[in-house]
Short mmCIF file of C-alpha atoms in Angstrom, two decimals:
data_model
loop_
_atom_site.label_atom_id
_atom_site.label_comp_id
_atom_site.label_asym_id
_atom_site.label_seq_id
_atom_site.Cartn_x
_atom_site.Cartn_y
_atom_site.Cartn_z
CA MET A 801 -139.77 -27.85 -22.68
CA LYS A 802 -140.52 -24.36 -21.57
CA LYS A 803 -144.35 -23.18 -21.07
CA LYS A 804 -145.27 -20.56 -23.61
CA ILE A 805 -146.85 -17.54 -22.30
CA LEU A 806 -148.48 -14.75 -24.46
CA VAL A 807 -148.52 -11.45 -22.53
CA ILE A 808 -150.86 -8.86 -24.00
CA GLU A 809 -150.42 -5.42 -22.53
CA ASP A 810 -149.89 -1.87 -23.84
CA ASN A 811 -148.14 -0.37 -20.91
CA PRO A 812 -144.36 -0.87 -21.65
CA MET A 813 -143.32 -0.35 -17.91
CA VAL A 814 -145.79 -3.38 -17.04
CA VAL A 815 -144.79 -5.41 -19.83
CA ARG A 816 -141.03 -5.20 -19.10
CA THR A 817 -141.64 -6.46 -15.63
CA ILE A 818 -143.86 -9.10 -16.35
CA GLU A 819 -141.52 -10.30 -19.19
CA PHE A 820 -138.52 -10.17 -16.76
CA LYS A 821 -140.19 -12.06 -13.90
CA LEU A 822 -141.81 -14.64 -16.01
CA THR A 823 -138.79 -15.31 -17.89
CA LYS A 824 -136.75 -15.59 -14.66
CA ASP A 825 -139.37 -18.12 -13.57
CA GLY A 826 -138.50 -20.21 -16.57
CA TYR A 827 -141.12 -19.52 -19.09
CA ASP A 828 -140.99 -18.69 -22.77
CA VAL A 829 -142.66 -15.31 -22.87
CA THR A 830 -144.09 -13.59 -25.95
CA VAL A 831 -145.31 -10.04 -25.93
CA ALA A 832 -148.13 -8.42 -27.88
CA LYS A 833 -148.70 -4.62 -27.56
CA ASP A 834 -152.14 -4.49 -29.01
CA GLY A 835 -155.05 -6.71 -29.85
CA ARG A 836 -154.29 -7.15 -33.49
CA GLU A 837 -150.92 -8.26 -32.84
CA ALA A 838 -152.25 -10.57 -30.07
CA LEU A 839 -154.85 -12.08 -32.39
CA SER A 840 -152.35 -13.03 -35.18
CA LEU A 841 -150.15 -14.61 -32.40
CA ILE A 842 -153.01 -16.52 -30.97
CA LYS A 843 -153.83 -17.72 -34.49
CA SER A 844 -150.24 -18.88 -35.37
CA THR A 845 -148.94 -20.20 -32.11
CA GLN A 846 -150.19 -22.60 -29.41
CA PHE A 847 -149.67 -20.98 -25.95
CA ASP A 848 -149.97 -22.46 -22.76
CA LEU A 849 -151.26 -19.39 -20.96
CA ILE A 850 -152.59 -16.13 -21.98
CA LEU A 851 -152.24 -13.12 -19.65
CA THR A 852 -154.27 -10.13 -21.12
CA ASP A 853 -155.36 -6.48 -20.17
CA LEU A 854 -158.96 -5.75 -20.98
CA MET A 855 -158.44 -2.25 -22.41
CA LEU A 856 -156.38 -2.76 -25.43
CA PRO A 857 -155.78 -0.71 -28.90
CA PHE A 858 -157.66 -2.03 -32.06
CA ILE A 859 -159.14 -5.35 -30.53
CA SER A 860 -160.46 -5.25 -27.10
CA GLY A 861 -159.32 -7.91 -24.52
CA LYS A 862 -162.93 -9.13 -24.30
CA GLU A 863 -163.00 -9.95 -28.15
CA LEU A 864 -159.52 -11.74 -27.71
CA ILE A 865 -160.88 -13.82 -24.74
CA GLU A 866 -164.03 -14.99 -26.83
CA TYR A 867 -161.79 -15.80 -29.75
CA ALA A 868 -159.33 -17.70 -27.61
CA LYS A 869 -161.91 -19.42 -25.56
CA GLU A 870 -163.63 -20.43 -28.84
CA ASN A 871 -160.52 -21.73 -30.75
CA HIS A 872 -158.26 -22.76 -27.98
CA PRO A 873 -160.46 -23.92 -24.98
CA ASN A 874 -157.71 -25.58 -23.31
CA THR A 875 -155.48 -22.41 -23.00
CA PRO A 876 -156.16 -20.84 -19.61
CA ILE A 877 -156.42 -17.06 -19.49
CA ILE A 878 -155.61 -14.57 -16.71
CA VAL A 879 -156.83 -10.94 -16.93
CA LEU A 880 -154.59 -8.27 -15.63
CA SER A 881 -156.78 -4.99 -15.36
CA THR A 882 -157.14 -1.65 -13.69
CA SER A 883 -160.92 -2.41 -13.54
CA THR A 884 -162.16 -3.27 -9.94
CA GLN A 885 -165.77 -3.11 -10.87
CA GLU A 886 -167.74 -6.13 -9.92
CA ASP A 887 -169.71 -6.56 -13.11
CA ILE A 888 -166.61 -6.43 -15.25
CA ILE A 889 -164.94 -9.04 -13.16
CA THR A 890 -167.98 -11.12 -13.19
CA ASN A 891 -168.42 -10.89 -16.93
CA ALA A 892 -164.74 -11.91 -17.38
CA PHE A 893 -165.28 -15.10 -15.40
CA ASP A 894 -168.51 -15.86 -17.34
CA MET A 895 -166.51 -15.62 -20.55
CA GLY A 896 -164.30 -18.47 -19.20
CA VAL A 897 -161.35 -16.57 -17.75
CA ASP A 898 -159.60 -18.60 -15.25
CA ASP A 899 -158.28 -15.78 -12.89
CA PHE A 900 -158.48 -12.00 -12.43
CA ILE A 901 -155.62 -9.73 -11.20
CA THR A 902 -156.28 -6.05 -10.63
CA LYS A 903 -153.64 -3.33 -11.04
CA PRO A 904 -151.78 -2.09 -9.04
CA PHE A 905 -150.41 -5.63 -8.77
CA SER A 906 -147.81 -7.50 -7.02
CA PRO A 907 -145.42 -9.25 -9.59
CA GLN A 908 -144.75 -11.92 -6.94
CA GLU A 909 -148.39 -12.78 -6.50
CA LEU A 910 -148.81 -12.65 -10.46
CA SER A 911 -145.87 -15.22 -10.65
CA LEU A 912 -147.65 -17.46 -8.17
CA ARG A 913 -150.96 -17.39 -9.93
CA VAL A 914 -149.45 -18.02 -13.25
CA LYS A 915 -147.55 -21.02 -11.77
CA ARG A 916 -150.78 -22.27 -10.16
CA THR A 917 -152.78 -22.05 -13.35
CA VAL A 918 -150.32 -23.56 -15.58
CA LYS A 919 -150.01 -26.35 -13.27
CA SER A 920 -153.82 -26.94 -12.96
CA PHE A 921 -154.13 -26.90 -16.81
CA HIS A 922 -150.92 -28.66 -17.76
CA GLY A 923 -149.80 -30.64 -14.66
CA ILE A 924 -146.23 -29.42 -14.44
CA THR A 925 -144.71 -25.89 -14.50
CA MET B 151 -127.34 58.39 -58.19
CA THR B 152 -130.71 57.57 -56.79
CA GLN B 153 -130.65 54.36 -58.88
CA ASP B 154 -127.26 53.47 -57.28
CA LYS B 155 -128.38 54.08 -53.77
CA PHE B 156 -131.58 51.93 -54.61
CA ILE B 157 -129.36 48.99 -55.79
CA THR B 158 -127.10 49.27 -52.76
CA PHE B 159 -130.16 49.37 -50.47
CA SER B 160 -131.60 46.28 -52.28
CA LEU B 161 -128.35 44.31 -52.13
CA TYR B 162 -128.16 44.94 -48.36
CA ALA B 163 -131.75 44.14 -47.89
CA LEU B 164 -131.29 40.65 -49.92
CA ILE B 165 -128.11 39.88 -47.79
CA ILE B 166 -130.08 40.51 -44.60
CA ILE B 167 -133.07 38.39 -45.71
CA ILE B 168 -130.75 35.56 -46.77
CA SER B 169 -128.71 35.49 -43.56
CA ALA B 170 -131.95 35.49 -41.59
CA ILE B 171 -133.20 32.54 -43.60
CA VAL B 172 -129.96 30.71 -43.20
CA PHE B 173 -129.91 31.46 -39.51
CA LEU B 174 -133.62 30.34 -39.18
CA ILE B 175 -132.92 27.00 -41.00
CA GLY B 176 -129.72 26.58 -38.85
CA LEU B 177 -131.59 27.13 -35.62
CA ILE B 178 -134.38 24.81 -36.73
CA VAL B 179 -131.79 21.91 -37.62
CA ILE B 180 -129.83 22.65 -34.44
CA LEU B 181 -133.02 22.56 -32.20
CA ARG B 182 -134.16 19.40 -34.12
CA LEU B 183 -130.90 17.73 -33.53
CA TYR B 184 -130.95 18.60 -29.82
CA LYS B 185 -134.42 17.15 -29.34
CA THR B 186 -133.35 13.82 -31.09
CA HIS B 187 -130.26 13.56 -28.91
CA LYS B 188 -132.29 14.46 -25.93
CA ASN B 189 -134.97 11.83 -26.88
CA GLN B 190 -132.30 9.21 -27.37
CA LYS B 191 -130.75 9.92 -24.17
CA LYS B 192 -134.18 9.66 -22.51
CA ILE B 193 -134.90 6.20 -24.16
CA LYS B 194 -131.44 5.03 -22.97
CA GLN B 195 -132.27 6.26 -19.52
CA ILE B 196 -135.67 4.75 -19.29
CA ASP B 197 -134.10 1.38 -20.53
CA ALA B 198 -131.46 1.66 -17.65
CA ILE B 199 -134.05 2.40 -14.99
CA GLY B 200 -136.25 -0.53 -16.18
CA GLU B 201 -133.04 -2.93 -15.97
CA LEU B 202 -132.30 -1.59 -12.59
CA VAL B 203 -135.80 -1.96 -11.07
CA ASN B 204 -136.26 -5.39 -12.58
CA ASN B 205 -132.95 -6.74 -11.31
CA TYR B 206 -133.26 -5.03 -7.91
CA LEU B 207 -136.71 -6.51 -7.42
CA PHE B 208 -136.44 -9.94 -8.93
CA ASN B 209 -132.86 -10.97 -9.52
CA GLU B 210 -131.46 -12.72 -6.49
CA GLU B 211 -128.08 -13.60 -8.16
CA LEU B 212 -127.05 -9.90 -8.46
CA GLU B 213 -125.46 -7.78 -5.59
CA LYS B 214 -127.96 -4.98 -5.03
CA ASP B 215 -125.46 -2.59 -3.64
CA ALA B 216 -123.15 -3.07 -6.59
CA LEU B 217 -126.30 -2.30 -8.95
CA ILE B 218 -127.23 0.72 -7.26
CA LYS B 219 -123.56 2.00 -6.99
CA GLU B 220 -123.11 1.44 -10.82
CA PHE B 221 -126.49 3.15 -11.52
CA ARG B 222 -125.68 6.24 -9.43
CA SER B 223 -122.26 6.66 -10.97
CA ASN B 224 -123.50 6.26 -14.59
CA ASN B 225 -127.08 7.27 -14.88
CA LEU B 226 -127.60 9.77 -12.07
CA LYS B 227 -125.24 12.62 -12.77
CA THR B 228 -127.49 15.31 -14.45
CA LYS B 229 -130.78 16.92 -13.47
CA PHE B 230 -132.22 15.53 -16.63
CA GLU B 231 -131.20 11.92 -15.61
CA LYS B 232 -132.73 12.55 -12.08
CA LYS B 233 -135.84 13.84 -13.58
CA ILE B 234 -136.44 10.93 -15.88
CA THR B 235 -135.42 8.44 -13.21
CA ILE B 236 -137.96 9.83 -10.68
CA LYS B 237 -140.78 9.92 -13.35
CA GLU B 238 -140.21 6.42 -14.28
CA LEU B 239 -139.96 5.35 -10.76
CA LEU B 240 -143.34 7.05 -9.94
CA GLY B 241 -144.77 4.88 -13.07
CA TYR B 242 -143.67 1.68 -11.18
CA TYR B 243 -145.20 2.97 -7.85
CA GLU B 244 -148.44 3.45 -9.63
CA ASN B 245 -148.43 -0.14 -10.99
CA PHE B 246 -147.03 -2.18 -8.14
CA LYS B 247 -148.15 -3.05 -4.62
CA GLY B 248 -147.15 -5.29 -1.83
CA GLU B 249 -143.60 -6.31 -1.38
CA SER B 250 -142.38 -4.82 -4.63
CA LEU B 251 -143.77 -1.49 -3.68
CA SER B 252 -141.73 -1.40 -0.28
CA GLN B 253 -138.72 -2.61 -2.24
CA LEU B 254 -139.20 0.24 -4.62
CA SER B 255 -139.10 2.72 -1.80
CA HIS B 256 -135.84 1.19 -0.58
CA LEU B 257 -134.35 1.69 -3.99
CA PHE B 258 -135.64 5.29 -4.21
CA ARG B 259 -133.72 5.98 -0.76
CA ASN B 260 -130.78 3.89 -1.91
CA LEU B 261 -130.39 5.94 -5.04
CA GLU B 262 -130.48 9.10 -2.76
CA LEU B 263 -133.37 10.62 -4.63
CA ASP B 264 -135.07 11.39 -1.39
CA THR B 265 -132.43 13.96 -0.44
CA TYR B 266 -132.70 15.35 -3.87
CA ILE B 267 -136.35 15.72 -3.63
CA GLN B 268 -136.29 17.14 -0.08
CA SER B 269 -133.72 19.87 -1.44
CA LEU B 270 -136.28 20.67 -4.31
CA THR B 271 -139.15 21.12 -1.82
CA GLU B 272 -137.02 24.16 -0.63
CA SER B 273 -136.58 25.44 -4.16
CA LYS B 274 -137.38 29.08 -4.89
CA LYS B 275 -139.05 28.01 -8.31
CA TRP B 276 -142.56 27.32 -7.72
CA HIS B 277 -142.86 24.57 -10.50
CA LEU B 278 -139.93 22.60 -8.88
CA GLN B 279 -141.40 23.00 -5.49
CA ALA B 280 -144.95 21.72 -6.58
CA ARG B 281 -143.37 18.80 -8.54
CA ALA B 282 -141.17 17.73 -5.50
CA LEU B 283 -144.24 17.84 -3.32
CA TYR B 284 -146.17 15.78 -5.49
CA VAL B 285 -143.17 13.11 -5.61
CA ALA B 286 -142.75 13.33 -1.84
CA GLY B 287 -146.42 12.69 -1.43
CA VAL B 288 -146.28 9.51 -3.67
CA VAL B 289 -143.14 8.14 -2.18
CA LYS B 290 -144.10 9.38 1.41
CA LEU B 291 -141.06 11.24 2.12
CA LYS B 292 -140.71 13.41 5.05
CA ALA B 293 -140.48 17.13 4.33
CA LYS B 294 -139.63 19.85 6.77
CA GLU B 295 -142.75 21.19 8.59
CA GLU B 296 -141.90 24.80 7.98
CA ILE B 297 -141.61 24.36 4.31
CA ILE B 298 -145.01 22.63 4.17
CA GLU B 299 -146.41 25.44 6.22
CA ASN B 300 -145.03 28.02 3.76
CA CYS B 301 -146.29 26.02 0.84
CA LEU B 302 -149.75 25.72 2.28
CA ASN B 303 -150.04 29.42 2.08
CA HIS B 304 -147.98 29.77 -1.04
CA LYS B 305 -149.30 32.49 -3.58
CA ARG B 306 -149.18 29.90 -6.46
CA PRO B 307 -152.36 27.56 -6.26
CA GLU B 308 -150.36 24.76 -7.76
CA VAL B 309 -148.01 24.78 -4.75
CA GLN B 310 -150.91 25.10 -2.42
CA GLU B 311 -152.66 22.18 -3.94
CA GLN B 312 -149.71 19.88 -3.91
CA SER B 313 -148.79 20.68 -0.34
CA LEU B 314 -152.31 19.98 0.62
CA LEU B 315 -152.21 16.64 -1.28
CA TYR B 316 -148.77 15.82 0.32
CA CYS B 317 -150.27 16.26 3.88
CA LEU B 318 -153.19 13.98 3.02
CA LYS B 319 -151.30 11.31 1.28
CA THR B 320 -148.52 11.14 4.14
CA ALA B 321 -150.70 11.47 7.21
CA GLU B 322 -150.93 8.56 9.61
CA ASN B 323 -153.40 10.33 11.88
CA ASP B 324 -155.13 13.62 12.13
CA PRO B 325 -155.05 14.03 8.25
CA VAL B 326 -156.71 17.49 8.55
CA SER B 327 -154.51 18.94 11.26
CA PHE B 328 -152.69 20.97 8.60
CA LEU B 329 -155.83 23.07 8.02
CA ALA B 330 -154.78 24.87 11.36
CA LYS B 331 -151.58 26.16 9.44
CA MET B 332 -153.57 27.49 6.66
CA ASN B 333 -154.49 31.34 6.73
CA GLN B 334 -156.10 31.70 3.40
CA PRO B 335 -159.75 30.94 2.55
CA LEU B 336 -160.33 27.10 1.29
CA THR B 337 -161.52 27.17 -2.36
CA LEU B 338 -164.19 24.69 -3.33
CA TRP B 339 -161.72 22.75 -5.46
CA GLN B 340 -159.42 22.47 -2.33
CA GLN B 341 -162.42 21.23 -0.24
CA ALA B 342 -163.23 18.57 -3.03
CA TYR B 343 -159.63 17.52 -3.10
CA ILE B 344 -159.42 17.11 0.67
CA GLU B 345 -162.68 15.06 0.85
CA ASN B 346 -161.73 12.98 -2.07
CA GLY B 347 -158.32 12.49 -0.62
CA LEU B 348 -159.55 11.46 2.80
CA LYS B 349 -161.40 8.61 0.98
CA LEU B 350 -158.57 7.57 -1.46
CA TRP B 351 -155.37 7.81 0.69
CA TYR B 352 -156.17 7.93 4.30
CA SER B 353 -156.27 4.73 6.10
CA GLY B 354 -155.66 5.72 9.83
CA PRO B 355 -158.10 6.18 12.84
CA THR B 356 -161.15 8.17 12.14
CA PRO B 357 -160.04 11.76 12.36
CA ASP B 358 -161.63 14.47 14.76
CA PHE B 359 -162.87 16.98 12.50
CA SER B 360 -163.83 19.31 15.26
CA ILE B 361 -160.25 20.31 15.92
CA ASN B 362 -160.57 23.18 13.31
CA LEU B 363 -163.83 24.56 14.56
CA THR B 364 -161.92 27.44 16.17
CA HIS B 365 -160.11 28.41 13.20
CA ASN B 366 -160.10 32.07 12.20
CA GLU B 367 -160.96 31.19 8.55
CA PRO B 368 -164.65 30.86 8.04
CA SER B 369 -164.36 28.68 4.99
CA ILE B 370 -162.29 26.31 7.17
CA VAL B 371 -164.75 26.22 9.91
CA SER B 372 -167.58 25.72 7.41
CA PHE B 373 -165.64 22.81 5.84
CA SER B 374 -164.94 21.24 9.15
CA ILE B 375 -168.71 21.34 9.93
CA HIS B 376 -169.44 19.74 6.63
CA LEU B 377 -166.87 16.84 7.19
CA ILE B 378 -168.29 16.31 10.81
CA ALA B 379 -171.79 15.67 9.18
CA MET B 380 -170.26 13.63 6.32
CA TYR B 381 -168.72 11.23 8.86
CA ASN B 382 -171.74 11.12 11.04
CA GLN B 383 -169.57 12.48 14.15
CA PHE B 384 -172.61 12.83 16.58
CA GLU B 385 -170.15 13.48 19.39
CA HIS B 386 -169.68 16.98 18.07
CA ILE B 387 -173.41 18.06 18.00
CA LYS B 388 -172.90 20.18 21.23
CA GLN B 389 -169.95 21.98 19.64
CA LEU B 390 -171.97 22.74 16.38
CA LEU B 391 -174.95 24.34 18.28
CA PRO B 392 -173.33 27.91 18.58
CA PHE B 393 -172.74 28.02 15.05
CA LEU B 394 -176.34 28.44 14.32
CA LYS B 395 -175.97 32.03 15.43
CA ASN B 396 -172.61 32.59 13.80
CA GLN B 397 -172.16 35.88 11.96
CA ASN B 398 -171.08 34.12 8.63
CA GLU B 399 -173.95 33.11 6.53
CA LYS B 400 -172.10 29.99 5.00
CA ILE B 401 -171.28 28.84 8.63
CA ARG B 402 -174.85 29.05 9.58
CA SER B 403 -176.24 27.44 6.38
CA THR B 404 -173.63 24.45 6.60
CA THR B 405 -174.53 23.95 10.31
CA ILE B 406 -178.26 23.65 9.35
CA ALA B 407 -177.50 21.22 6.70
CA ALA B 408 -175.03 19.24 9.04
CA PHE B 409 -177.87 18.94 11.54
CA ALA B 410 -180.24 17.70 9.03
CA LYS B 411 -177.63 15.05 7.89
CA LEU B 412 -177.13 14.13 11.62
CA GLN B 413 -180.88 14.07 11.98
CA TYR B 414 -180.63 16.29 15.00
CA LYS B 415 -184.42 17.50 15.17
CA ASN B 416 -184.09 19.43 18.35
CA ILE B 417 -183.12 22.73 16.62
CA LEU B 418 -186.42 22.90 14.64
CA PRO B 419 -188.17 25.52 16.97
CA GLU B 420 -184.94 27.64 16.84
CA LEU B 421 -184.90 27.59 13.24
CA ILE B 422 -188.40 28.54 12.79
CA ARG B 423 -187.85 31.55 15.23
CA ALA B 424 -184.66 32.61 13.34
CA PHE B 425 -186.28 32.13 9.77
CA LYS B 426 -187.75 35.76 9.34
CA ASN B 427 -184.47 37.42 9.93
CA GLU B 428 -182.41 35.03 7.88
CA THR B 429 -180.60 35.36 4.40
CA PRO B 430 -182.24 33.71 1.45
CA ALA B 431 -179.23 31.01 1.41
CA VAL B 432 -180.00 30.15 5.18
CA LYS B 433 -183.77 30.26 4.62
CA LYS B 434 -183.35 27.60 1.81
CA GLU B 435 -181.43 25.31 4.29
CA ILE B 436 -184.20 25.93 6.96
CA LEU B 437 -186.96 24.96 4.44
CA ILE B 438 -185.05 21.75 3.63
CA PHE B 439 -184.72 21.01 7.31
CA VAL B 440 -188.52 21.59 7.85
CA GLN B 441 -189.21 19.44 4.95
CA LYS B 442 -187.31 16.69 6.54
CA PHE B 443 -188.28 17.02 10.16
CA GLY B 444 -191.40 19.41 10.47
CA ASP B 445 -194.99 19.41 9.68
CA SER B 446 -197.33 21.38 7.86
CA THR B 447 -198.00 23.71 10.70
CA SER B 448 -194.33 24.65 11.29
CA LEU B 449 -193.84 25.13 7.48
CA ASN B 450 -197.00 27.34 7.23
CA SER B 451 -195.60 29.59 10.00
CA LEU B 452 -192.53 30.48 7.65
CA LYS B 453 -194.98 31.34 4.75
CA PRO B 454 -195.23 35.23 5.65
CA PHE B 455 -191.31 35.57 5.55
CA LEU B 456 -190.57 34.17 2.02
CA ASN B 457 -190.59 37.54 0.73
CA GLU B 458 -190.40 37.60 -3.24
CA ASP B 459 -187.87 34.95 -3.64
CA LEU B 460 -188.99 32.65 -6.35
CA ARG B 461 -186.60 29.99 -5.40
CA LEU B 462 -187.83 29.90 -1.92
CA LYS B 463 -191.31 29.91 -2.96
CA LEU B 464 -190.80 26.91 -5.30
CA LEU B 465 -189.11 25.11 -2.35
CA PHE B 466 -191.94 25.98 -0.16
CA ALA B 467 -194.39 24.53 -2.47
CA ASN B 468 -192.29 21.40 -2.97
CA SER B 469 -192.06 21.10 0.77
CA TYR B 470 -195.95 21.78 1.21
CA GLN B 471 -196.67 19.00 -1.10
CA LEU B 472 -194.31 16.60 0.55
CA LEU B 473 -195.86 17.26 3.89
CA ASN B 474 -199.31 17.05 2.60
CA PRO B 475 -199.26 14.29 -0.02
CA THR B 476 -203.08 14.54 -0.44
CA SER B 477 -203.08 18.14 -1.49
CA TYR B 478 -203.76 19.05 -5.17
CA SER B 479 -201.06 21.08 -7.04
CA GLY B 480 -203.29 21.96 -10.04
CA PRO B 481 -203.69 25.55 -11.26
CA HIS B 482 -206.37 26.40 -8.71
CA SER B 483 -204.79 24.90 -5.67
CA THR B 484 -203.45 27.07 -2.86
CA TYR B 485 -199.78 26.36 -3.50
CA SER B 486 -199.71 26.19 -7.23
CA LEU B 487 -196.43 26.80 -8.76
CA ASN B 488 -198.13 28.79 -11.34
CA THR B 489 -199.59 31.28 -8.91
CA PRO B 490 -196.44 32.61 -6.92
CA ASN B 491 -198.54 35.68 -5.65
CA GLN B 492 -200.80 33.40 -3.68
CA LEU B 493 -197.93 32.35 -1.58
#
């Protein structure tokens, strides 16, 4: 069965690329364009990995991470953000984020990190 | 008879007003339809580019040459399509790095957008030229040297700015050599762009900022001195010494500030000697220099030449306190800020 990945990102260009690449890699990709849509998806569906931006409309990435870590502790989270500030990255890891990718990003590298994270949490990819 | 004329006039007026209203409504409807049609075309084009980029970068099963050929024949016929394609590709440029970025560059060239941009850099319309230079800078396209030289001295600041940024973004070494081609004063904004651009985009060997010290334009000389100090290029100290006696006030003050930054104390006696004949802006830099590297004796020797400039007096009082930390600066002290006449 395909692993389910939730991609939370408001930049259509980035969303399209990630969706294309991860679908090509064999994942079942769901996209949420804002924090509110993402929250309702997290509540209704069990995902195998969440890939999220930090700056999102309506509900911030930080709030989503807190919610997901509290209610779905076994779902790994990867942050994809433009922020390169050390304190923001440290805060994200303190909240339990499993990986942090900065934009501009390499889609190939993102694909590898997703593969590695899914494998370490769920055994197979 | 008069009433008949009035009725005829009213009728004509009414017809004209109704025609104008119908024309206006028609025009609004046509413009709206045109805009909707253009937006639909834009969305369709953005979709096509997204599909092309993703297939080109990540789909190994598809033939890349065929993809490009198909896109070129179906989606790159009009100026509008080219404009949208370039705008979207720049978006991908901003978000990607690594192997994907270099593949994007190949895609840009394979779509022959490089020749299109190069032709636009030669356009006589300034806005097209400025935009083309921006794209050429991001995609790192080679533009003709004479075009860049003309753009650096263009009458429109937008073209000047973009050509300057182009030079910084595409430089592999000597990122400020383009300043030699400029024959207009460098504005403060341009200086800020260059300083920032050097940090953001330039990754080559440390540039030699002394190459423009012989430039005819004083603002470029003064900016080069500033850069020498910013990048701690101590090897150019000897070349900077003559600028202490330059005719241009800005060059003299920048040179003193540069020596302060480079911590070159040897010029202190020369500065103290020159103080009395200097302008207020240069005096200010000398006071700052003495504050950093002098003592209270050298500072006191400047006191008679402060004239009635309140800013200099304040700086002097501040320097005096720093050099004599035990001195009291209350209302009855020798160098109180409240009693400038005592200075």
